[in-house]
Tab-separated table of C-alpha atoms and ligand atoms in Angstrom:
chain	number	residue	atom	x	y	z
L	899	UNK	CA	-16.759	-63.882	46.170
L	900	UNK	CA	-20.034	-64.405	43.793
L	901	UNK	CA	-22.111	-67.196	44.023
L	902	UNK	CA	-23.762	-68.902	40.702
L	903	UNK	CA	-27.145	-71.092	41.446
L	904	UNK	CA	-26.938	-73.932	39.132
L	905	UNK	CA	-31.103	-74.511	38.466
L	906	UNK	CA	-30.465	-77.597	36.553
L	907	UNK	CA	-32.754	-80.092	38.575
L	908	UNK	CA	-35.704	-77.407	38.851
L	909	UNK	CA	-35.417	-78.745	34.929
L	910	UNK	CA	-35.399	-82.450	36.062
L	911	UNK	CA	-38.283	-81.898	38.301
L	912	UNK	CA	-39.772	-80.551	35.678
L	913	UNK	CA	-38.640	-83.261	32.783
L	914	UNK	CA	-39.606	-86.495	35.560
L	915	UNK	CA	-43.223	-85.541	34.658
L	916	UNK	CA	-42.945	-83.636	31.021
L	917	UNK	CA	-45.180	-81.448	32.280
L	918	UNK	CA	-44.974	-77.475	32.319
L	919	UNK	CA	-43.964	-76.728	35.599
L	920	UNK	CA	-41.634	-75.822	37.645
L	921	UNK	CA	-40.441	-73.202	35.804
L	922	UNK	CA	-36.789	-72.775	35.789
L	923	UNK	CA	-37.031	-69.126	34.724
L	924	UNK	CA	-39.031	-68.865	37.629
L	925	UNK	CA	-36.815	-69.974	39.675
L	926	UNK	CA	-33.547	-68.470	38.018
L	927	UNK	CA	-35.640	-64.996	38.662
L	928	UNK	CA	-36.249	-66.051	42.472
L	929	UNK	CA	-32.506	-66.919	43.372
L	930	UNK	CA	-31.540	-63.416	41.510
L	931	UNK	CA	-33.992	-61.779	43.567
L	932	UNK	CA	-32.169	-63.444	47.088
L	933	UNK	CA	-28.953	-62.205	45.757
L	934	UNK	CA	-27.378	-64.603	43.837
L	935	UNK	CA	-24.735	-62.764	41.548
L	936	UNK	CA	-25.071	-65.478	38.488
L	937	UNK	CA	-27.659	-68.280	36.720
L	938	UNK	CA	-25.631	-71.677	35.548
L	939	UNK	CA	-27.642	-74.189	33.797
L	940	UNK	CA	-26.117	-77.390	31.582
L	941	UNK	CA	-27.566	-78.397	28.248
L	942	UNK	CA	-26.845	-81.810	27.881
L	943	UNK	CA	-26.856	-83.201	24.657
L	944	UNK	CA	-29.431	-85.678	26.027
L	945	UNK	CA	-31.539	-83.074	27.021
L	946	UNK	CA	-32.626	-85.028	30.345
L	947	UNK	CA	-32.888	-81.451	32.174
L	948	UNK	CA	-32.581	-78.143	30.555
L	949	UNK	CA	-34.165	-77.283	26.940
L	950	UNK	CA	-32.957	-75.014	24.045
L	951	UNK	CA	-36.415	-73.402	24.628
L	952	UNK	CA	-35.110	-72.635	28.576
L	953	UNK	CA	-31.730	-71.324	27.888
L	954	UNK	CA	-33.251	-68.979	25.222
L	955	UNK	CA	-36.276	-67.468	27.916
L	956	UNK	CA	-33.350	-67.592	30.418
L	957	UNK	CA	-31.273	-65.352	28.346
L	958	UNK	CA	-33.633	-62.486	27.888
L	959	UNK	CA	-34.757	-62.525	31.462
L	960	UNK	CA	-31.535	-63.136	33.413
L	961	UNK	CA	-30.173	-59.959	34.772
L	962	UNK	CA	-27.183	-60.812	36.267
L	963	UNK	CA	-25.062	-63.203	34.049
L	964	UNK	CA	-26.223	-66.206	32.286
L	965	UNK	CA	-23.455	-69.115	32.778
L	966	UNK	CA	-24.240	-72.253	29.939
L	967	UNK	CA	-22.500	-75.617	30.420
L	968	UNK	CA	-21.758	-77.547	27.731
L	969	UNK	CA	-19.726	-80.068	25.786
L	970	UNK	CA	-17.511	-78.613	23.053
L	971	UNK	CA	-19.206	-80.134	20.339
L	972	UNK	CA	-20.159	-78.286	16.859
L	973	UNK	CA	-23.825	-78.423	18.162
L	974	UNK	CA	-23.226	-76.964	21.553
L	975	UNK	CA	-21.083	-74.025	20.106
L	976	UNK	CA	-24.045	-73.260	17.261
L	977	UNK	CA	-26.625	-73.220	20.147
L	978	UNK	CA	-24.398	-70.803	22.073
L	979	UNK	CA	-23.880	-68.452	18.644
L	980	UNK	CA	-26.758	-68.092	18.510
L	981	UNK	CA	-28.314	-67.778	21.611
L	982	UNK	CA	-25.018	-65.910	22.863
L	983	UNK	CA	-24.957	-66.340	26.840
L	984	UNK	CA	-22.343	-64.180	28.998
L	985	UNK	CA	-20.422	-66.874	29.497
L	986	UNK	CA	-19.872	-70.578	28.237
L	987	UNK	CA	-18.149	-73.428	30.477
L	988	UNK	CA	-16.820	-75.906	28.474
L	989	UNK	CA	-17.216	-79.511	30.720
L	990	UNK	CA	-16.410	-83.010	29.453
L	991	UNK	CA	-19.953	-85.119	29.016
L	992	UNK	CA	-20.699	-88.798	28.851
L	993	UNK	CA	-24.012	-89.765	28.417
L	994	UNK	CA	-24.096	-92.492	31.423
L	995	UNK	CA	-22.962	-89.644	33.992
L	996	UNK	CA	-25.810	-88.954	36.711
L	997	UNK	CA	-23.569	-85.643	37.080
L	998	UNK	CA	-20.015	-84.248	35.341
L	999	UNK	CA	-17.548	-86.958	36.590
L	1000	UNK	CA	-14.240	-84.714	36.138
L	1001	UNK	CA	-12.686	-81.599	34.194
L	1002	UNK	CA	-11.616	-81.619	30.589
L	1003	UNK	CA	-8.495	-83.000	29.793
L	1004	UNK	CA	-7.194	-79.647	28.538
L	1005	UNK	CA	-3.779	-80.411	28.694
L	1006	UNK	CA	-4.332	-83.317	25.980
L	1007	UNK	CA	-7.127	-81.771	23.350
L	1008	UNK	CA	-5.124	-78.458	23.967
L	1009	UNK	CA	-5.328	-78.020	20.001
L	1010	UNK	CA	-8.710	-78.839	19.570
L	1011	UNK	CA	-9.646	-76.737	22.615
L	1012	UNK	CA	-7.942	-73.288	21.087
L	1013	UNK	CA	-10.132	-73.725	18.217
L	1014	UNK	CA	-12.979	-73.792	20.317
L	1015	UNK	CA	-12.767	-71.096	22.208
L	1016	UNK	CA	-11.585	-68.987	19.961
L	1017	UNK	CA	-14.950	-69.588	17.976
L	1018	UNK	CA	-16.351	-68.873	21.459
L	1019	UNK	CA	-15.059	-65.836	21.613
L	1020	UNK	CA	-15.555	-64.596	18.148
L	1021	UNK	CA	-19.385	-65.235	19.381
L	1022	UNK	CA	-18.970	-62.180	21.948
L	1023	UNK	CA	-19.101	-64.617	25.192
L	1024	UNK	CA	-16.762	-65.507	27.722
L	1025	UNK	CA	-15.107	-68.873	28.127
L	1026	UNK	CA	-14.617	-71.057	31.199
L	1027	UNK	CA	-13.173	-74.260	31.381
L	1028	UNK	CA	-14.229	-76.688	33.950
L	1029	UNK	CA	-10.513	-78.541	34.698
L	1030	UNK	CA	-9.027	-80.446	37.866
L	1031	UNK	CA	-7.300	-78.910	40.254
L	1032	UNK	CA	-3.819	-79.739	38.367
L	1033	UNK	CA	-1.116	-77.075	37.599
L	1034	UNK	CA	-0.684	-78.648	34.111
L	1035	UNK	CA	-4.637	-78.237	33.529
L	1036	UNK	CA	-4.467	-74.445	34.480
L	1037	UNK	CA	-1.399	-73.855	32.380
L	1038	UNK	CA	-3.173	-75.531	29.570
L	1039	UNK	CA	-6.125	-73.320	29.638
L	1040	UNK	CA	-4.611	-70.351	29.939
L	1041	UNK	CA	-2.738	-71.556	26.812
L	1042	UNK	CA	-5.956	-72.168	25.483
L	1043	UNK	CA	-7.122	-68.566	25.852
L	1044	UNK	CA	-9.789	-68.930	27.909
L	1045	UNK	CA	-11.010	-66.088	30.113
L	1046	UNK	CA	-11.263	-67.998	33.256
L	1047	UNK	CA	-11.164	-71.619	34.966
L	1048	UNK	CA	-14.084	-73.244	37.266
L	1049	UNK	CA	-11.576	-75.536	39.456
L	1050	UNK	CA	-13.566	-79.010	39.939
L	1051	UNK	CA	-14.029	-79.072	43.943
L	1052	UNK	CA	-15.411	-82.804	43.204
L	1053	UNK	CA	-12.770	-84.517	44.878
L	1054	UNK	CA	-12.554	-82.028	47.357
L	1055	UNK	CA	-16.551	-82.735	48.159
L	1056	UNK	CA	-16.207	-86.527	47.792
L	1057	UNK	CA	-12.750	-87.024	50.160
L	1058	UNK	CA	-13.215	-88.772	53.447
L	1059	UNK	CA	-12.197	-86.396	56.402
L	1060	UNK	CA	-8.496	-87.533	56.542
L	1061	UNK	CA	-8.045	-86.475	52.754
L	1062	UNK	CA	-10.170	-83.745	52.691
L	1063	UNK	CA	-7.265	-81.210	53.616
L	1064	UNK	CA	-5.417	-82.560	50.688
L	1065	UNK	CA	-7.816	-82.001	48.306
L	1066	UNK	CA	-8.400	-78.373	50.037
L	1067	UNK	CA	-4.997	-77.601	49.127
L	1068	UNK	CA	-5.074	-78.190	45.561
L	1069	UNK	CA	-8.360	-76.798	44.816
L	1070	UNK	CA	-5.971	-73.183	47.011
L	1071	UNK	CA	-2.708	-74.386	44.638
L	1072	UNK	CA	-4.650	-74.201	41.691
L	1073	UNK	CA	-6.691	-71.505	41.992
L	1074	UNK	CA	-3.307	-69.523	43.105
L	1075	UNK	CA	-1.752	-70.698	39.601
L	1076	UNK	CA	-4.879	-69.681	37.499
L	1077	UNK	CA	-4.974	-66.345	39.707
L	1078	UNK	CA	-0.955	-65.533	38.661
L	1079	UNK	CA	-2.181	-66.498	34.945
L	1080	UNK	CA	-4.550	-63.723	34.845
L	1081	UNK	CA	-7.365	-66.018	34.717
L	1082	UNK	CA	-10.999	-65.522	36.371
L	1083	UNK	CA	-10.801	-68.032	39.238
L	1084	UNK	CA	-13.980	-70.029	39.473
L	1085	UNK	CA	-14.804	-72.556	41.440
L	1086	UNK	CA	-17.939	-75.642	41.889
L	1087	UNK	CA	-19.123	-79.045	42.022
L	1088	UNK	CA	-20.422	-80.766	44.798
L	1089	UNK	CA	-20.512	-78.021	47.141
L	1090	UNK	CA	-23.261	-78.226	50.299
L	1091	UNK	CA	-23.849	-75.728	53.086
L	1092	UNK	CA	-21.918	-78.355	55.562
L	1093	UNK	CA	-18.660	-78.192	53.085
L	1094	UNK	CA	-18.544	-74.789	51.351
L	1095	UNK	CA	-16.996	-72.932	54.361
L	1096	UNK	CA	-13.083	-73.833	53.641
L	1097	UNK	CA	-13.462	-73.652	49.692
L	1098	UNK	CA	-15.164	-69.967	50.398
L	1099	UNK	CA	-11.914	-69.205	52.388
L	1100	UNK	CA	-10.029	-69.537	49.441
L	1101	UNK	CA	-8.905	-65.612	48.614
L	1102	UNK	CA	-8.007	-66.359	44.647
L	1103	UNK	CA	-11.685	-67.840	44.185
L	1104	UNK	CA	-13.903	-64.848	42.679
L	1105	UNK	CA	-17.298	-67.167	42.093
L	1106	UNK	CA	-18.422	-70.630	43.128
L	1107	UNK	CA	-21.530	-72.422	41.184
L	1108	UNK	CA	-23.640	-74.181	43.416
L	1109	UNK	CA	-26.490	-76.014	42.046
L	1110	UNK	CA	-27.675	-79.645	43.499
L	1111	UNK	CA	-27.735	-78.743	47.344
L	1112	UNK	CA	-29.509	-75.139	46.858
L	1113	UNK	CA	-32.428	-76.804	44.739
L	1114	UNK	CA	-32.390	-79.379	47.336
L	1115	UNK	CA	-32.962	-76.680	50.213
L	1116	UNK	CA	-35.196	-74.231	47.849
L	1117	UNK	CA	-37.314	-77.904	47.899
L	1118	UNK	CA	-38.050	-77.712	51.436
L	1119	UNK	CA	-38.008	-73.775	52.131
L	1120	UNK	CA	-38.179	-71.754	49.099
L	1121	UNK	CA	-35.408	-70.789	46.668
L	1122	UNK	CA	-35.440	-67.559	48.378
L	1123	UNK	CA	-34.356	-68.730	51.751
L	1124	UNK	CA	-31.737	-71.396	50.185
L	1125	UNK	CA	-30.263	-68.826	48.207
L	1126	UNK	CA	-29.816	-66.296	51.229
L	1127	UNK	CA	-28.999	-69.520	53.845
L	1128	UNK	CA	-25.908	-69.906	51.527
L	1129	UNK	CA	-25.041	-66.175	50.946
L	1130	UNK	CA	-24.957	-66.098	54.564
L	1131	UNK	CA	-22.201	-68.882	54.486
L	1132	UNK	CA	-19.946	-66.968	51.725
L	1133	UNK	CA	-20.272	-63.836	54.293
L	1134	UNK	CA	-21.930	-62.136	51.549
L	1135	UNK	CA	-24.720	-59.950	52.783
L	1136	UNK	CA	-28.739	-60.792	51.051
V	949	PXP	N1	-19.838	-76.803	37.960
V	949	PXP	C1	-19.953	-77.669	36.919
V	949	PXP	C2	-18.981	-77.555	35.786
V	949	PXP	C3	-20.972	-78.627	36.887
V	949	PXP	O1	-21.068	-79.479	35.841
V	949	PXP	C4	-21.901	-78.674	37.949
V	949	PXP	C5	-23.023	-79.655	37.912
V	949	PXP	O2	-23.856	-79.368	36.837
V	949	PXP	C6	-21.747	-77.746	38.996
V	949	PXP	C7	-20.701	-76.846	38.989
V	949	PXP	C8	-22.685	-77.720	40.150
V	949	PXP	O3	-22.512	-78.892	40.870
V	949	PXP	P1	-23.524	-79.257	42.052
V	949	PXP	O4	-24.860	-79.463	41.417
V	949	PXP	O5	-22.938	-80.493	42.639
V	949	PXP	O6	-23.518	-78.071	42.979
Protein backbone atom coordinates (compact mmCIF):
# COMPACT_ATOMS: atom_id res chain seq x y z
CA UNK A 1 0.00 0.00 0.00
CA UNK A 2 1.28 3.73 -1.06
CA UNK A 3 -0.30 6.64 0.02
CA UNK A 4 -0.68 9.89 -2.42
CA UNK A 5 -1.20 13.44 -0.44
CA UNK A 6 -3.54 15.34 -2.53
CA UNK A 7 -2.12 19.26 -1.67
CA UNK A 8 -4.91 20.78 -3.53
CA UNK A 9 -6.34 23.14 -0.71
CA UNK A 10 -2.68 24.25 0.44
CA UNK A 11 -3.53 25.93 -3.26
CA UNK A 12 -6.96 27.24 -2.02
CA UNK A 13 -5.45 28.62 1.05
CA UNK A 14 -3.28 30.10 -0.95
CA UNK A 15 -5.84 31.37 -3.92
CA UNK A 16 -8.61 32.73 -0.82
CA UNK A 17 -6.04 35.57 -0.45
CA UNK A 18 -4.04 35.67 -4.05
CA UNK A 19 -1.26 36.09 -2.20
CA UNK A 20 2.17 34.09 -2.44
CA UNK A 21 1.99 31.83 0.24
CA UNK A 22 1.52 28.81 1.30
CA UNK A 23 3.53 27.24 -0.97
CA UNK A 24 2.28 24.03 -2.28
CA UNK A 25 5.75 22.91 -3.38
CA UNK A 26 6.53 23.48 0.03
CA UNK A 27 4.31 21.48 1.23
CA UNK A 28 4.39 18.65 -1.54
CA UNK A 29 8.32 18.56 -0.38
CA UNK A 30 7.21 18.29 3.45
CA UNK A 31 4.66 15.30 3.03
CA UNK A 32 7.56 13.52 0.77
CA UNK A 33 9.86 14.10 3.47
CA UNK A 34 7.15 12.19 6.21
CA UNK A 35 6.98 9.42 3.78
CA UNK A 36 4.37 9.86 1.56
CA UNK A 37 5.10 7.59 -1.60
CA UNK A 38 3.20 10.13 -4.21
CA UNK A 39 2.08 14.14 -4.82
CA UNK A 40 -1.70 14.41 -6.45
CA UNK A 41 -2.82 17.81 -7.27
CA UNK A 42 -6.08 18.75 -9.71
CA UNK A 43 -5.93 21.51 -12.27
CA UNK A 44 -9.23 22.61 -12.70
CA UNK A 45 -10.08 24.33 -15.64
CA UNK A 46 -11.29 27.13 -13.34
CA UNK A 47 -8.16 27.34 -11.80
CA UNK A 48 -9.80 28.03 -8.21
CA UNK A 49 -6.73 26.00 -6.59
CA UNK A 50 -3.74 24.77 -8.38
CA UNK A 51 -1.84 26.88 -11.25
CA UNK A 52 -0.02 25.80 -14.50
CA UNK A 53 2.88 27.72 -12.82
CA UNK A 54 2.51 24.98 -9.62
CA UNK A 55 2.25 21.82 -11.51
CA UNK A 56 5.32 22.88 -13.59
CA UNK A 57 7.69 23.79 -10.09
CA UNK A 58 5.98 20.60 -8.77
CA UNK A 59 7.29 18.55 -11.54
CA UNK A 60 10.94 19.33 -11.29
CA UNK A 61 10.98 19.09 -7.55
CA UNK A 62 8.77 16.07 -6.82
CA UNK A 63 10.82 13.04 -6.18
CA UNK A 64 8.55 10.47 -5.79
CA UNK A 65 5.75 10.55 -8.48
CA UNK A 66 3.81 13.47 -9.57
CA UNK A 67 -0.07 12.36 -9.93
CA UNK A 68 -2.16 15.39 -12.16
CA UNK A 69 -5.98 15.34 -12.15
CA UNK A 70 -7.70 16.51 -14.83
CA UNK A 71 -10.61 16.64 -17.23
CA UNK A 72 -9.99 15.05 -20.63
CA UNK A 73 -10.26 18.05 -22.50
CA UNK A 74 -7.78 19.14 -25.52
CA UNK A 75 -6.42 21.79 -23.02
CA UNK A 76 -5.80 19.50 -20.12
CA UNK A 77 -3.97 16.87 -22.37
CA UNK A 78 -1.64 19.90 -24.04
CA UNK A 79 -0.79 21.05 -20.44
CA UNK A 80 0.13 17.47 -19.54
CA UNK A 81 2.39 17.10 -23.05
CA UNK A 82 4.01 19.35 -22.19
CA UNK A 83 4.61 19.46 -18.76
CA UNK A 84 4.65 15.47 -18.83
CA UNK A 85 3.77 14.30 -15.11
CA UNK A 86 4.27 10.44 -14.11
CA UNK A 87 0.96 9.93 -14.17
CA UNK A 88 -2.42 11.59 -15.36
CA UNK A 89 -5.98 10.73 -13.72
CA UNK A 90 -8.54 11.44 -15.94
CA UNK A 91 -11.83 12.68 -13.51
CA UNK A 92 -15.14 14.04 -14.81
CA UNK A 93 -15.38 18.07 -13.87
CA UNK A 94 -18.29 20.43 -13.58
CA UNK A 95 -17.62 23.75 -12.79
CA UNK A 96 -20.36 24.07 -9.81
CA UNK A 97 -18.64 20.97 -7.94
CA UNK A 98 -17.08 22.10 -4.44
CA UNK A 99 -15.19 18.61 -5.04
CA UNK A 100 -15.33 15.62 -7.98
CA UNK A 101 -18.98 14.42 -7.53
CA UNK A 102 -18.41 10.81 -9.22
CA UNK A 103 -16.11 8.75 -11.74
CA UNK A 104 -16.18 9.07 -15.49
CA UNK A 105 -18.70 7.40 -17.25
CA UNK A 106 -16.16 5.20 -19.05
CA UNK A 107 -18.38 2.69 -20.05
CA UNK A 108 -20.39 5.38 -22.25
CA UNK A 109 -17.46 7.84 -23.82
CA UNK A 110 -15.48 4.47 -24.11
CA UNK A 111 -14.53 5.75 -27.77
CA UNK A 112 -13.70 9.06 -26.95
CA UNK A 113 -11.78 7.85 -23.88
CA UNK A 114 -9.30 5.37 -26.08
CA UNK A 115 -8.37 8.33 -27.98
CA UNK A 116 -7.41 10.01 -25.02
CA UNK A 117 -5.33 7.97 -23.45
CA UNK A 118 -3.72 6.78 -26.08
CA UNK A 119 -2.52 10.48 -26.73
CA UNK A 120 -1.68 10.16 -23.02
CA UNK A 121 0.42 7.64 -23.48
CA UNK A 122 2.16 8.63 -26.61
CA UNK A 123 3.15 11.68 -24.09
CA UNK A 124 5.37 9.08 -21.98
CA UNK A 125 2.88 9.23 -18.78
CA UNK A 126 0.75 6.87 -17.18
CA UNK A 127 -3.02 6.92 -17.21
CA UNK A 128 -5.54 6.50 -14.40
CA UNK A 129 -9.05 6.71 -14.57
CA UNK A 130 -11.04 7.85 -11.68
CA UNK A 131 -14.43 5.38 -12.18
CA UNK A 132 -17.16 3.98 -9.64
CA UNK A 133 -16.85 1.06 -8.08
CA UNK A 134 -18.91 -0.80 -11.02
CA UNK A 135 -17.66 -4.00 -12.82
CA UNK A 136 -18.84 -2.47 -16.15
CA UNK A 137 -16.64 0.79 -15.34
CA UNK A 138 -13.47 -1.40 -14.70
CA UNK A 139 -14.06 -3.51 -17.76
CA UNK A 140 -14.42 -0.34 -19.69
CA UNK A 141 -11.15 1.05 -18.71
CA UNK A 142 -9.23 -1.66 -19.10
CA UNK A 143 -10.76 -1.61 -22.62
CA UNK A 144 -9.71 1.76 -22.71
CA UNK A 145 -6.04 0.95 -22.14
CA UNK A 146 -5.42 2.63 -19.27
CA UNK A 147 -2.61 1.60 -16.92
CA UNK A 148 -4.57 1.64 -13.80
CA UNK A 149 -8.03 2.66 -12.05
CA UNK A 150 -8.44 5.05 -8.80
CA UNK A 151 -11.85 3.30 -7.51
CA UNK A 152 -14.10 6.38 -6.19
CA UNK A 153 -14.43 5.46 -2.27
CA UNK A 154 -17.03 8.55 -2.30
CA UNK A 155 -19.93 6.61 -1.57
CA UNK A 156 -18.11 4.47 0.55
CA UNK A 157 -17.05 7.82 2.73
CA UNK A 158 -20.53 9.40 2.46
CA UNK A 159 -22.79 5.99 3.50
CA UNK A 160 -24.52 6.08 6.82
CA UNK A 161 -23.22 3.17 9.11
CA UNK A 162 -25.90 0.60 8.01
CA UNK A 163 -24.71 1.00 4.25
CA UNK A 164 -21.33 1.52 4.80
CA UNK A 165 -20.49 -2.35 4.52
CA UNK A 166 -22.16 -2.28 1.21
CA UNK A 167 -20.32 0.23 -0.21
CA UNK A 168 -17.04 -1.52 1.43
CA UNK A 169 -17.77 -4.38 -0.65
CA UNK A 170 -17.83 -2.86 -3.93
CA UNK A 171 -15.04 -0.55 -3.55
CA UNK A 172 -13.16 -4.90 -2.51
CA UNK A 173 -15.40 -6.25 -5.81
CA UNK A 174 -14.02 -3.76 -7.90
CA UNK A 175 -10.76 -3.41 -7.04
CA UNK A 176 -10.64 -7.48 -7.28
CA UNK A 177 -11.96 -7.06 -11.04
CA UNK A 178 -9.41 -4.25 -11.97
CA UNK A 179 -6.67 -6.44 -10.04
CA UNK A 180 -7.62 -9.78 -12.46
CA UNK A 181 -7.49 -7.09 -15.46
CA UNK A 182 -3.96 -6.38 -14.87
CA UNK A 183 -4.72 -2.96 -13.89
CA UNK A 184 -2.86 -0.74 -11.10
CA UNK A 185 -5.52 -0.71 -8.36
CA UNK A 186 -5.90 2.75 -6.93
CA UNK A 187 -8.00 3.94 -4.67
CA UNK A 188 -9.40 7.79 -3.01
CA UNK A 189 -11.90 10.28 -2.30
CA UNK A 190 -13.18 11.22 0.84
CA UNK A 191 -10.98 9.26 2.93
CA UNK A 192 -10.31 10.57 6.85
CA UNK A 193 -8.17 8.98 9.54
CA UNK A 194 -11.65 7.78 11.32
CA UNK A 195 -12.67 5.84 7.85
CA UNK A 196 -9.49 4.76 6.02
CA UNK A 197 -8.90 1.63 8.20
CA UNK A 198 -11.35 -0.94 6.21
CA UNK A 199 -10.56 0.60 2.64
CA UNK A 200 -6.61 0.07 3.71
CA UNK A 201 -7.62 -3.61 4.40
CA UNK A 202 -8.41 -4.04 1.00
CA UNK A 203 -5.33 -6.49 -0.37
CA UNK A 204 -5.92 -5.57 -4.35
CA UNK A 205 -5.54 -1.71 -3.43
CA UNK A 206 -1.72 -0.75 -4.22
CA UNK A 207 -2.19 3.30 -3.46
CA UNK A 208 -4.88 5.48 -1.93
CA UNK A 209 -4.86 9.51 -2.57
CA UNK A 210 -5.74 11.31 0.34
CA UNK A 211 -5.93 14.96 0.14
CA UNK A 212 -8.80 17.12 2.10
CA UNK A 213 -8.43 15.48 5.67
CA UNK A 214 -4.38 15.45 5.66
CA UNK A 215 -4.30 19.32 4.78
CA UNK A 216 -6.91 19.61 7.32
CA UNK A 217 -4.61 17.89 10.08
CA UNK A 218 -1.16 19.39 8.52
CA UNK A 219 -3.48 22.80 9.49
CA UNK A 220 -3.40 22.15 13.05
CA UNK A 221 -0.01 20.07 13.49
CA UNK A 222 2.22 20.29 10.61
CA UNK A 223 2.13 18.37 7.32
CA UNK A 224 4.81 16.35 8.77
CA UNK A 225 2.89 14.88 11.61
CA UNK A 226 -0.46 14.46 9.36
CA UNK A 227 1.40 12.72 6.87
CA UNK A 228 3.08 10.19 9.41
CA UNK A 229 -0.45 10.13 11.74
CA UNK A 230 -1.90 8.53 8.51
CA UNK A 231 1.09 6.29 7.47
CA UNK A 232 0.69 4.99 10.83
CA UNK A 233 -3.00 4.02 9.93
CA UNK A 234 -1.98 2.20 6.47
CA UNK A 235 0.64 0.18 8.82
CA UNK A 236 3.22 1.68 6.75
CA UNK A 237 6.25 2.56 8.77
CA UNK A 238 7.51 6.84 8.59
N1 LIG B 1 -9.11 11.19 -5.96
C1 LIG B 1 -9.71 12.03 -6.85
C2 LIG B 1 -9.91 11.55 -8.26
C3 LIG B 1 -10.10 13.32 -6.48
O1 LIG B 1 -10.69 14.14 -7.38
C4 LIG B 1 -9.85 13.75 -5.16
C5 LIG B 1 -10.22 15.14 -4.75
O2 LIG B 1 -9.46 16.05 -5.48
C6 LIG B 1 -9.22 12.85 -4.28
C7 LIG B 1 -8.89 11.58 -4.69
C8 LIG B 1 -8.92 13.23 -2.87
O3 LIG B 1 -10.12 13.39 -2.20
P1 LIG B 1 -10.13 14.00 -0.72
O4 LIG B 1 -9.64 15.40 -0.84
O5 LIG B 1 -11.56 13.89 -0.32
O6 LIG B 1 -9.19 13.14 0.08
Amino acid sequence: MRLGVNIDHVATVRQARLAPEPEPVAAAVLAELAGAHGITVHLRGDRRHIQERDLELLRQVVATKLNVEMAATPEMIDIAARVKPHQVTLVPETPEELTTTGGLDVARHSAALRIVVQSVRRAGIRTSLFIDADRAQVEAAAEAGADAVEINTGPYADAAEDARAEQLERVAAAAAVAADRGLEVLAGHGLTYQNVGPIAEIAAIEELNIGHSIVARAVLVGMDRAVREMLALLRLSS
